Structure formats: structure tokens, C-alpha cells
Coordinates of C-alpha atoms in Angstrom, one line a residue:
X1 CA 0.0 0.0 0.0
X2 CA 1.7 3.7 -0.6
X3 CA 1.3 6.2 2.1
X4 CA -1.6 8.1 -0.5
X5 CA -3.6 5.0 -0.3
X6 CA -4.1 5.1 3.7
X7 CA -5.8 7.9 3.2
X8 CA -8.8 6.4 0.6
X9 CA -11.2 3.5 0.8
X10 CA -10.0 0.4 -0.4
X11 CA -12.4 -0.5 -3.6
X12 CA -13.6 -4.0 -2.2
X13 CA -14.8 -2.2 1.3
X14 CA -18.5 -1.4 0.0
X15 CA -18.3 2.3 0.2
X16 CA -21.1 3.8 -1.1
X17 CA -20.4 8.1 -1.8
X18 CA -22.4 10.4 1.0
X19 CA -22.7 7.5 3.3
X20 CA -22.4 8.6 6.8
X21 CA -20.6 6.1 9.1
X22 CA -21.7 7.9 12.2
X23 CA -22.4 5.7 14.8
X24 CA -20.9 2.6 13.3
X25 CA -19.2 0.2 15.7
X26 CA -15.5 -0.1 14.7
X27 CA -14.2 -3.7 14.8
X28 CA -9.9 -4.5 15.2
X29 CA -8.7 -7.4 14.0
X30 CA -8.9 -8.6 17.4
X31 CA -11.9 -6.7 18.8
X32 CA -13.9 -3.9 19.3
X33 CA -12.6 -0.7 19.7
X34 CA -15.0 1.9 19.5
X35 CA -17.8 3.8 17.5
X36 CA -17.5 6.4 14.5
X37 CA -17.7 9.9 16.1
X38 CA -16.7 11.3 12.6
X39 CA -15.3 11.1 9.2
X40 CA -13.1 13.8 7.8
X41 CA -11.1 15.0 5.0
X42 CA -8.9 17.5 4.9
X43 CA -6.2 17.6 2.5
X44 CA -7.5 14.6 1.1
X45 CA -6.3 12.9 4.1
X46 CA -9.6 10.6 4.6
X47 CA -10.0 9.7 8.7
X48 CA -12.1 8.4 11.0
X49 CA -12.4 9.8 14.3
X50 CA -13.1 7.0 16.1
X51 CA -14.5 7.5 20.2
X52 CA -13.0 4.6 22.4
X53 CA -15.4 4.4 25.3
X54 CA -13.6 3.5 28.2
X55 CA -11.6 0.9 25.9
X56 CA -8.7 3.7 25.9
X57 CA -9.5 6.2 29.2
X58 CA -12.4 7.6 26.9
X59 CA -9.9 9.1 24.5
X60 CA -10.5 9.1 21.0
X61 CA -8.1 7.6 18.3
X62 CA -7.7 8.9 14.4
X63 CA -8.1 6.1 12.3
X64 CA -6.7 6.4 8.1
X65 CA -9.5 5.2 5.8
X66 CA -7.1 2.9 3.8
X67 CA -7.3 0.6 6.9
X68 CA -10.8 -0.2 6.3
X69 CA -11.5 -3.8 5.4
X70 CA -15.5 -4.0 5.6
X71 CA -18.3 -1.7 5.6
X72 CA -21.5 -4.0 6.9
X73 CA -24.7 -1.0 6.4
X74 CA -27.2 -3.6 8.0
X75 CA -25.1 -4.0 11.4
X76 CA -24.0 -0.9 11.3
X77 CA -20.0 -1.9 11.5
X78 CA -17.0 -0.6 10.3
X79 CA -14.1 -3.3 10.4
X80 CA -10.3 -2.0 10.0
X81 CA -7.0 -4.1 9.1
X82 CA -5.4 -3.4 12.4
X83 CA -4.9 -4.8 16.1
X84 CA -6.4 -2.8 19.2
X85 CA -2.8 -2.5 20.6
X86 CA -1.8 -1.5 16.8
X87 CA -4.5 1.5 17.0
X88 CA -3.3 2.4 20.7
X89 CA -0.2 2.4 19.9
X90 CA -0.8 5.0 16.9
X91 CA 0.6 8.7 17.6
X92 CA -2.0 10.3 19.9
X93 CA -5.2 12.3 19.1
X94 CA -5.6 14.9 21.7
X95 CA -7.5 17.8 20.7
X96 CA -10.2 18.3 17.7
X97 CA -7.5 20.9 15.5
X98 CA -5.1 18.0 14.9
X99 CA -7.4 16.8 12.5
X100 CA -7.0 19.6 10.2
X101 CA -2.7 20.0 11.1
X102 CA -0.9 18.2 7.9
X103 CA 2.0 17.4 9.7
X104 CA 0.1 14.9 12.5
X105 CA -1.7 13.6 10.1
X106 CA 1.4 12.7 7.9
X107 CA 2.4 10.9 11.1
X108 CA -0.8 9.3 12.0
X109 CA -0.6 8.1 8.0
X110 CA 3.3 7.3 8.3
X111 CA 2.3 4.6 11.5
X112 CA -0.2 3.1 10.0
X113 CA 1.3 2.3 6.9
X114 CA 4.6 1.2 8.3
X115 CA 2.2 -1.7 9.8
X116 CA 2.5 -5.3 8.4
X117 CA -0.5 -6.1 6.1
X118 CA -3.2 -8.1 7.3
X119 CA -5.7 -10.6 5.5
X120 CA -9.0 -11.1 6.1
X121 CA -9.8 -14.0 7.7
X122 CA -11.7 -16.5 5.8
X123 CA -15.0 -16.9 6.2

């Protein structure tokens, strides 16, 4: 994957344009982590903002788009390529303006795609 790619759907995810994954339950490789609080886009640097619950202290994490492996509409689920400690371990979202500040994003984009690539699991 090249670093522009973490930043757009993959083609096999299912995402249909104008869909709002607000609300969607976002599923690790190995679990839960969280629900959709947001998708944004600026720079053309495609995120989810993704709230943790008390998964991570109630913090929220910034997850690339490019990581998404599934979209399921009728369960209302995002599912991502990566591990829970993967996404924990990603540089860390504090406040709301680092969604729109190039240079943490280029290192939210430079983690995630420096991660080993995952399959899906077969069905």
C-alpha cells in the first residue's frame, strides 16, 4: 500500500459516496474498539475519528480510511486491518485541531502504513 492510499477507501470495502458512518461500531482485528464519532477529509487525508469508550481512558483515536476492510450498512459496522494495541499504539489524538494539522496527520498516516498487512480472515 503507498502512504496516498491510507488515506482512501480500499475499492472491495463497500463504500457507497455520501454514506455517513456515524455511529458505526469499529471492529480491530482482534476486537472492538470503538464507534465512528466522525469522518473527515482535509487535504485529502480521509479519517475516522473513532470514540473509544472506556476501551482507551475515553480518548479518541484517528483512524486512516485505507485501513478499512468492511463496511456491513445492515449492522451498522466498520471493520479495520489493524490490532487494538496497533491503533493504541498510533501517535495520539488529543484535541479536535489536529485533524486539520498536515504534519500529525502525515504521522498518523506514516504509522499506519509502516504496519505489516493483514488478510482477512476467511470466512
Amino acid at each position: 500500500m503507498t502512504i496516498d492510499r491510507i488515506w482512501s477507501y480500499p475499492p472491495q470495502v463497500g463504500r457507497v459516496g455520501g454514506q455517513d458512518l456515524t455511529g458505526f461500531t469499529v471492529v480491530a482485528a482482534d476486537g472492538t474498539i470503538g464507534h465512528v464519532d466522525r469522518e473527515a477529509d482535509p487535504f485529502g487525508m480521509r479519517h475516522l475519528v473513532v470514540d473509544t469508550g472506556v476501551w482507551v481512558f475515553g480518548r479518541s483515536v484517528l483512524v486512516p480510511v485505507g485501513v478499512v476492510t468492511g463496511i456491513d450498512t445492515d449492522d451498522r459496522k466498520v471493520e479495520v486491518a489493524c490490532s487494538r494495541g496497533e491503533i493504541k499504539a498510533a501517535p495520539r489524538f488529543r484535541i479536535d485541531s489536529e485533524t486539520m494539522d498536515p504534519d500529525y496527520l502525515t504521522r498518523v498516516g506514516e504509522y499506519y502504513h509502516s504496519l505489516p498487512p493483514r488478510t482477512a480472515a476467511p470466512a
